[in-house]
Amino acid sequence: MSSDALVPQVDALLDGPLPLPIVAAGDPVLRRPAAAYEGQLGARRLERLIEAMRETMHAAPGVGLAAPQVGIALRLAVLEDTAEVPEEIRRAREREPLPFRVLLNPVYEPVGDRRAAFFEGCLSVPGWGAVVARHARVRLRALDAAGAAVDEVFSGWPARIVQHETDHLAGRLYLDVAEPRSLSSAAAMAERWNQPTPERAAEALGFPLP
């Protein structure tokens, strides 16, 4: 995407109120591969967009936000997870704190064969969740906000966040890779399936786990 097309769109978004409006499933921007970041915004405008996305992620609240979720078809995502959860959940889900980070043009690949399945949700699919089996460890390559190379291995819940947000940039939603029979409302997840792992849901709803 050229600067001529992208800059006015980003400026219009940043001129509006915060937090930014989050695009919901059904909008084509969530289904198109995003454009690579090649300096189209310049340093100051990129910094402002990142800060606006960070504020929006916190307000939602969420642990990640991709640029297409605020209507910008650019390969940019922000991630952060304080992992303030009960110890039983932290252990079962390997949920360790993930400090704030910015990813430009991220790609990932699996490390090893192990997969882990847990309920996921998405800020662009409010009110619903489903079980997704994902790679337990991934190698991430990207650029940070300053343009420095990122080459890092993530495991557990941080690896899940990396995969979820990077998938957004390819036009994929978590529902595309979820177990369909696990689809549950937020109320059902809170009342029935709030256990650290989805084994009980799998047995009751009739879907396999890896």
mmCIF file of C-alpha atoms in Angstrom:
data_model
loop_
_atom_site.group_PDB
_atom_site.id
_atom_site.type_symbol
_atom_site.label_atom_id
_atom_site.label_comp_id
_atom_site.label_asym_id
_atom_site.label_seq_id
_atom_site.Cartn_x
_atom_site.Cartn_y
_atom_site.Cartn_z
ATOM 1 C CA MET A 1 0.000 0.000 0.000
ATOM 2 C CA SER A 2 1.413 3.358 -1.013
ATOM 3 C CA SER A 3 1.891 6.284 1.330
ATOM 4 C CA ASP A 4 -0.609 8.287 -0.737
ATOM 5 C CA ALA A 5 -3.367 5.821 0.145
ATOM 6 C CA LEU A 6 -2.299 4.943 3.671
ATOM 7 C CA VAL A 7 -1.344 8.280 5.234
ATOM 8 C CA PRO A 8 -4.750 10.005 4.875
ATOM 9 C CA GLN A 9 -6.476 6.915 6.276
ATOM 10 C CA VAL A 10 -4.200 6.777 9.321
ATOM 11 C CA ASP A 11 -4.425 10.543 9.880
ATOM 12 C CA ALA A 12 -8.218 10.393 9.815
ATOM 13 C CA LEU A 13 -8.182 7.567 12.342
ATOM 14 C CA LEU A 14 -5.756 9.360 14.659
ATOM 15 C CA ASP A 15 -7.783 12.573 14.459
ATOM 16 C CA GLY A 16 -10.720 10.723 15.998
ATOM 17 C CA PRO A 17 -11.355 9.788 19.615
ATOM 18 C CA LEU A 18 -9.494 7.204 21.654
ATOM 19 C CA PRO A 19 -9.741 4.317 22.144
ATOM 20 C CA LEU A 20 -9.956 3.569 18.450
ATOM 21 C CA PRO A 21 -13.039 1.743 17.167
ATOM 22 C CA ILE A 22 -12.401 -1.987 16.732
ATOM 23 C CA VAL A 23 -13.532 -3.528 13.457
ATOM 24 C CA ALA A 24 -15.878 -6.517 13.841
ATOM 25 C CA ALA A 25 -15.944 -9.746 11.831
ATOM 26 C CA GLY A 26 -17.720 -9.219 8.539
ATOM 27 C CA ASP A 27 -15.600 -6.229 7.522
ATOM 28 C CA PRO A 28 -13.474 -7.123 4.459
ATOM 29 C CA VAL A 29 -10.363 -5.516 6.002
ATOM 30 C CA LEU A 30 -10.154 -8.516 8.346
ATOM 31 C CA ARG A 31 -10.158 -10.915 5.409
ATOM 32 C CA ARG A 32 -7.497 -9.392 3.179
ATOM 33 C CA PRO A 33 -3.752 -9.933 3.577
ATOM 34 C CA ALA A 34 -2.308 -6.720 4.993
ATOM 35 C CA ALA A 35 0.379 -4.742 3.186
ATOM 36 C CA ALA A 36 3.973 -4.960 4.328
ATOM 37 C CA TYR A 37 5.259 -1.986 6.281
ATOM 38 C CA GLU A 38 7.918 -0.253 4.193
ATOM 39 C CA GLY A 39 8.177 3.086 5.960
ATOM 40 C CA GLN A 40 4.960 4.489 4.482
ATOM 41 C CA LEU A 41 3.979 6.331 7.664
ATOM 42 C CA GLY A 42 7.262 7.836 8.766
ATOM 43 C CA ALA A 43 8.598 7.557 12.303
ATOM 44 C CA ARG A 44 6.320 10.052 14.083
ATOM 45 C CA ARG A 45 3.050 8.898 12.497
ATOM 46 C CA LEU A 46 3.953 5.248 13.126
ATOM 47 C CA GLU A 47 4.690 6.072 16.766
ATOM 48 C CA ARG A 48 1.303 7.764 17.145
ATOM 49 C CA LEU A 49 -0.503 4.807 15.578
ATOM 50 C CA ILE A 50 1.321 2.367 17.855
ATOM 51 C CA GLU A 51 0.409 4.368 20.955
ATOM 52 C CA ALA A 52 -3.224 4.601 19.857
ATOM 53 C CA MET A 53 -3.333 0.851 19.269
ATOM 54 C CA ARG A 54 -1.751 0.224 22.651
ATOM 55 C CA GLU A 55 -4.351 2.385 24.397
ATOM 56 C CA THR A 56 -7.111 0.628 22.467
ATOM 57 C CA MET A 57 -5.772 -2.814 23.394
ATOM 58 C CA HIS A 58 -5.641 -1.868 27.082
ATOM 59 C CA ALA A 59 -9.129 -0.363 27.041
ATOM 60 C CA ALA A 60 -10.764 -3.355 25.342
ATOM 61 C CA PRO A 61 -9.106 -5.097 27.274
ATOM 62 C CA GLY A 62 -7.012 -7.511 25.250
ATOM 63 C CA VAL A 63 -3.528 -8.977 25.004
ATOM 64 C CA GLY A 64 -2.941 -8.150 21.353
ATOM 65 C CA LEU A 65 -4.251 -5.953 18.574
ATOM 66 C CA ALA A 66 -3.474 -6.040 14.863
ATOM 67 C CA ALA A 67 -3.743 -2.997 12.619
ATOM 68 C CA PRO A 68 -6.547 -4.501 10.483
ATOM 69 C CA GLN A 69 -8.645 -4.628 13.663
ATOM 70 C CA VAL A 70 -8.697 -0.833 13.639
ATOM 71 C CA GLY A 71 -9.275 -0.731 9.892
ATOM 72 C CA ILE A 72 -5.668 -0.299 8.737
ATOM 73 C CA ALA A 73 -4.508 -3.008 6.311
ATOM 74 C CA LEU A 74 -0.886 -2.894 7.414
ATOM 75 C CA ARG A 75 1.354 -5.645 8.797
ATOM 76 C CA LEU A 76 1.574 -4.177 12.290
ATOM 77 C CA ALA A 77 0.549 -5.628 15.645
ATOM 78 C CA VAL A 78 1.011 -4.779 19.310
ATOM 79 C CA LEU A 79 1.165 -7.398 22.072
ATOM 80 C CA GLU A 80 1.175 -7.267 25.862
ATOM 81 C CA ASP A 81 0.027 -9.677 28.567
ATOM 82 C CA THR A 82 0.506 -9.084 32.286
ATOM 83 C CA ALA A 83 -0.668 -12.682 32.911
ATOM 84 C CA GLU A 84 -2.527 -11.709 36.065
ATOM 85 C CA VAL A 85 -4.410 -15.005 36.360
ATOM 86 C CA PRO A 86 -4.772 -17.664 39.078
ATOM 87 C CA GLU A 87 -1.735 -19.872 39.508
ATOM 88 C CA GLU A 88 -3.606 -22.990 38.374
ATOM 89 C CA ILE A 89 -4.467 -21.339 35.068
ATOM 90 C CA ARG A 90 -0.977 -19.899 34.672
ATOM 91 C CA ARG A 91 0.585 -23.363 35.006
ATOM 92 C CA ALA A 92 -1.929 -25.211 32.811
ATOM 93 C CA ARG A 93 -1.750 -22.675 30.007
ATOM 94 C CA GLU A 94 1.935 -21.804 30.367
ATOM 95 C CA ARG A 95 0.843 -18.197 30.649
ATOM 96 C CA GLU A 96 3.849 -16.067 31.445
ATOM 97 C CA PRO A 97 3.978 -12.263 31.264
ATOM 98 C CA LEU A 98 4.625 -10.864 27.807
ATOM 99 C CA PRO A 99 6.080 -7.338 27.955
ATOM 100 C CA PHE A 100 4.735 -4.785 25.500
ATOM 101 C CA ARG A 101 6.157 -5.151 22.049
ATOM 102 C CA VAL A 102 5.558 -3.966 18.528
ATOM 103 C CA LEU A 103 5.735 -6.309 15.541
ATOM 104 C CA LEU A 104 6.172 -5.105 11.975
ATOM 105 C CA ASN A 105 5.944 -7.630 9.131
ATOM 106 C CA PRO A 106 5.903 -10.644 11.485
ATOM 107 C CA VAL A 107 6.092 -14.254 10.342
ATOM 108 C CA TYR A 108 6.262 -17.379 12.498
ATOM 109 C CA GLU A 109 7.129 -21.036 12.097
ATOM 110 C CA PRO A 110 6.566 -23.966 14.473
ATOM 111 C CA VAL A 111 9.348 -25.228 16.711
ATOM 112 C CA GLY A 112 8.739 -28.921 17.335
ATOM 113 C CA ASP A 113 5.532 -30.893 16.885
ATOM 114 C CA ARG A 114 3.695 -30.255 20.163
ATOM 115 C CA ARG A 115 0.334 -28.541 19.959
ATOM 116 C CA ALA A 116 -1.827 -27.175 22.754
ATOM 117 C CA ALA A 117 -5.576 -26.526 22.691
ATOM 118 C CA PHE A 118 -7.375 -23.842 24.705
ATOM 119 C CA PHE A 119 -10.339 -21.514 24.379
ATOM 120 C CA GLU A 120 -9.576 -18.299 22.536
ATOM 121 C CA GLY A 121 -11.524 -15.135 21.944
ATOM 122 C CA CYS A 122 -10.999 -12.113 19.731
ATOM 123 C CA LEU A 123 -11.783 -8.426 20.069
ATOM 124 C CA SER A 124 -13.179 -8.537 16.536
ATOM 125 C CA VAL A 125 -15.538 -11.420 17.405
ATOM 126 C CA PRO A 126 -17.028 -10.113 20.654
ATOM 127 C CA GLY A 127 -19.131 -12.367 22.834
ATOM 128 C CA TRP A 128 -17.811 -15.714 21.570
ATOM 129 C CA GLY A 129 -14.925 -18.099 22.068
ATOM 130 C CA ALA A 130 -13.773 -21.436 20.730
ATOM 131 C CA VAL A 131 -11.010 -23.969 21.268
ATOM 132 C CA VAL A 132 -8.003 -23.619 18.978
ATOM 133 C CA ALA A 133 -5.113 -26.105 18.768
ATOM 134 C CA ARG A 134 -1.932 -24.129 18.116
ATOM 135 C CA HIS A 135 1.787 -24.753 18.012
ATOM 136 C CA ALA A 136 3.141 -24.841 21.553
ATOM 137 C CA ARG A 137 6.384 -23.139 20.446
ATOM 138 C CA VAL A 138 7.047 -20.839 17.510
ATOM 139 C CA ARG A 139 9.948 -18.905 16.095
ATOM 140 C CA LEU A 140 9.001 -15.322 15.340
ATOM 141 C CA ARG A 141 10.780 -13.082 12.869
ATOM 142 C CA ALA A 142 9.757 -9.443 12.585
ATOM 143 C CA LEU A 143 10.939 -5.864 12.933
ATOM 144 C CA ASP A 144 10.346 -3.756 16.029
ATOM 145 C CA ALA A 145 9.152 -0.148 16.024
ATOM 146 C CA ALA A 146 12.708 1.103 15.467
ATOM 147 C CA GLY A 147 13.247 -1.224 12.510
ATOM 148 C CA ALA A 148 15.525 -3.613 14.402
ATOM 149 C CA ALA A 149 15.266 -7.314 13.589
ATOM 150 C CA VAL A 150 13.369 -9.589 15.968
ATOM 151 C CA ASP A 151 14.202 -13.306 15.922
ATOM 152 C CA GLU A 152 12.830 -15.000 19.017
ATOM 153 C CA VAL A 153 11.264 -18.263 20.163
ATOM 154 C CA PHE A 154 8.019 -18.080 22.135
ATOM 155 C CA SER A 155 6.297 -20.868 24.006
ATOM 156 C CA GLY A 156 3.054 -21.402 25.872
ATOM 157 C CA TRP A 157 0.496 -18.599 25.940
ATOM 158 C CA PRO A 158 2.851 -15.969 24.479
ATOM 159 C CA ALA A 159 3.274 -18.252 21.452
ATOM 160 C CA ARG A 160 -0.523 -18.378 21.133
ATOM 161 C CA ILE A 161 -0.753 -14.582 21.167
ATOM 162 C CA VAL A 162 1.971 -14.311 18.512
ATOM 163 C CA GLN A 163 0.125 -16.764 16.264
ATOM 164 C CA HIS A 164 -3.292 -15.169 16.776
ATOM 165 C CA GLU A 165 -2.122 -11.632 15.984
ATOM 166 C CA THR A 166 0.138 -12.613 13.088
ATOM 167 C CA ASP A 167 -2.742 -14.589 11.573
ATOM 168 C CA HIS A 168 -4.809 -11.388 11.531
ATOM 169 C CA LEU A 169 -2.249 -9.891 9.159
ATOM 170 C CA ALA A 170 -2.839 -12.735 6.712
ATOM 171 C CA GLY A 171 -6.603 -12.218 6.742
ATOM 172 C CA ARG A 172 -7.279 -15.123 9.101
ATOM 173 C CA LEU A 173 -9.511 -15.141 12.186
ATOM 174 C CA TYR A 174 -9.129 -17.654 14.994
ATOM 175 C CA LEU A 175 -12.497 -19.117 13.966
ATOM 176 C CA ASP A 176 -10.868 -20.353 10.745
ATOM 177 C CA VAL A 177 -8.713 -22.775 12.742
ATOM 178 C CA ALA A 178 -10.986 -23.398 15.740
ATOM 179 C CA GLU A 179 -12.809 -26.613 16.598
ATOM 180 C CA PRO A 180 -16.352 -25.787 15.363
ATOM 181 C CA ARG A 181 -18.160 -27.857 18.009
ATOM 182 C CA SER A 182 -16.430 -25.886 20.769
ATOM 183 C CA LEU A 183 -17.968 -22.535 19.772
ATOM 184 C CA SER A 184 -19.417 -21.047 22.953
ATOM 185 C CA SER A 185 -20.922 -17.772 24.070
ATOM 186 C CA ALA A 186 -19.047 -15.689 26.601
ATOM 187 C CA ALA A 187 -21.725 -16.594 29.147
ATOM 188 C CA ALA A 188 -21.290 -20.314 28.521
ATOM 189 C CA MET A 189 -17.522 -20.031 28.846
ATOM 190 C CA ALA A 190 -17.866 -18.201 32.154
ATOM 191 C CA GLU A 191 -20.529 -20.509 33.571
ATOM 192 C CA ARG A 192 -19.478 -23.894 32.154
ATOM 193 C CA TRP A 193 -16.012 -23.872 30.618
ATOM 194 C CA ASN A 194 -13.897 -21.715 32.927
ATOM 195 C CA GLN A 195 -11.589 -24.598 33.866
ATOM 196 C CA PRO A 196 -7.851 -24.190 33.193
ATOM 197 C CA THR A 197 -8.021 -26.686 30.302
ATOM 198 C CA PRO A 198 -10.811 -27.557 27.821
ATOM 199 C CA GLU A 199 -11.028 -31.292 28.584
ATOM 200 C CA ARG A 200 -14.476 -31.039 30.176
ATOM 201 C CA ALA A 201 -15.796 -28.972 27.281
ATOM 202 C CA ALA A 202 -14.357 -31.456 24.780
ATOM 203 C CA GLU A 203 -16.128 -34.353 26.459
ATOM 204 C CA ALA A 204 -19.451 -32.546 26.812
ATOM 205 C CA LEU A 205 -19.521 -30.886 23.383
ATOM 206 C CA GLY A 206 -17.918 -33.763 21.479
ATOM 207 C CA PHE A 207 -14.739 -32.490 19.904
ATOM 208 C CA PRO A 208 -11.186 -33.901 19.871
ATOM 209 C CA LEU A 209 -8.103 -32.479 21.527
ATOM 210 C CA PRO A 210 -4.550 -32.960 20.298
#
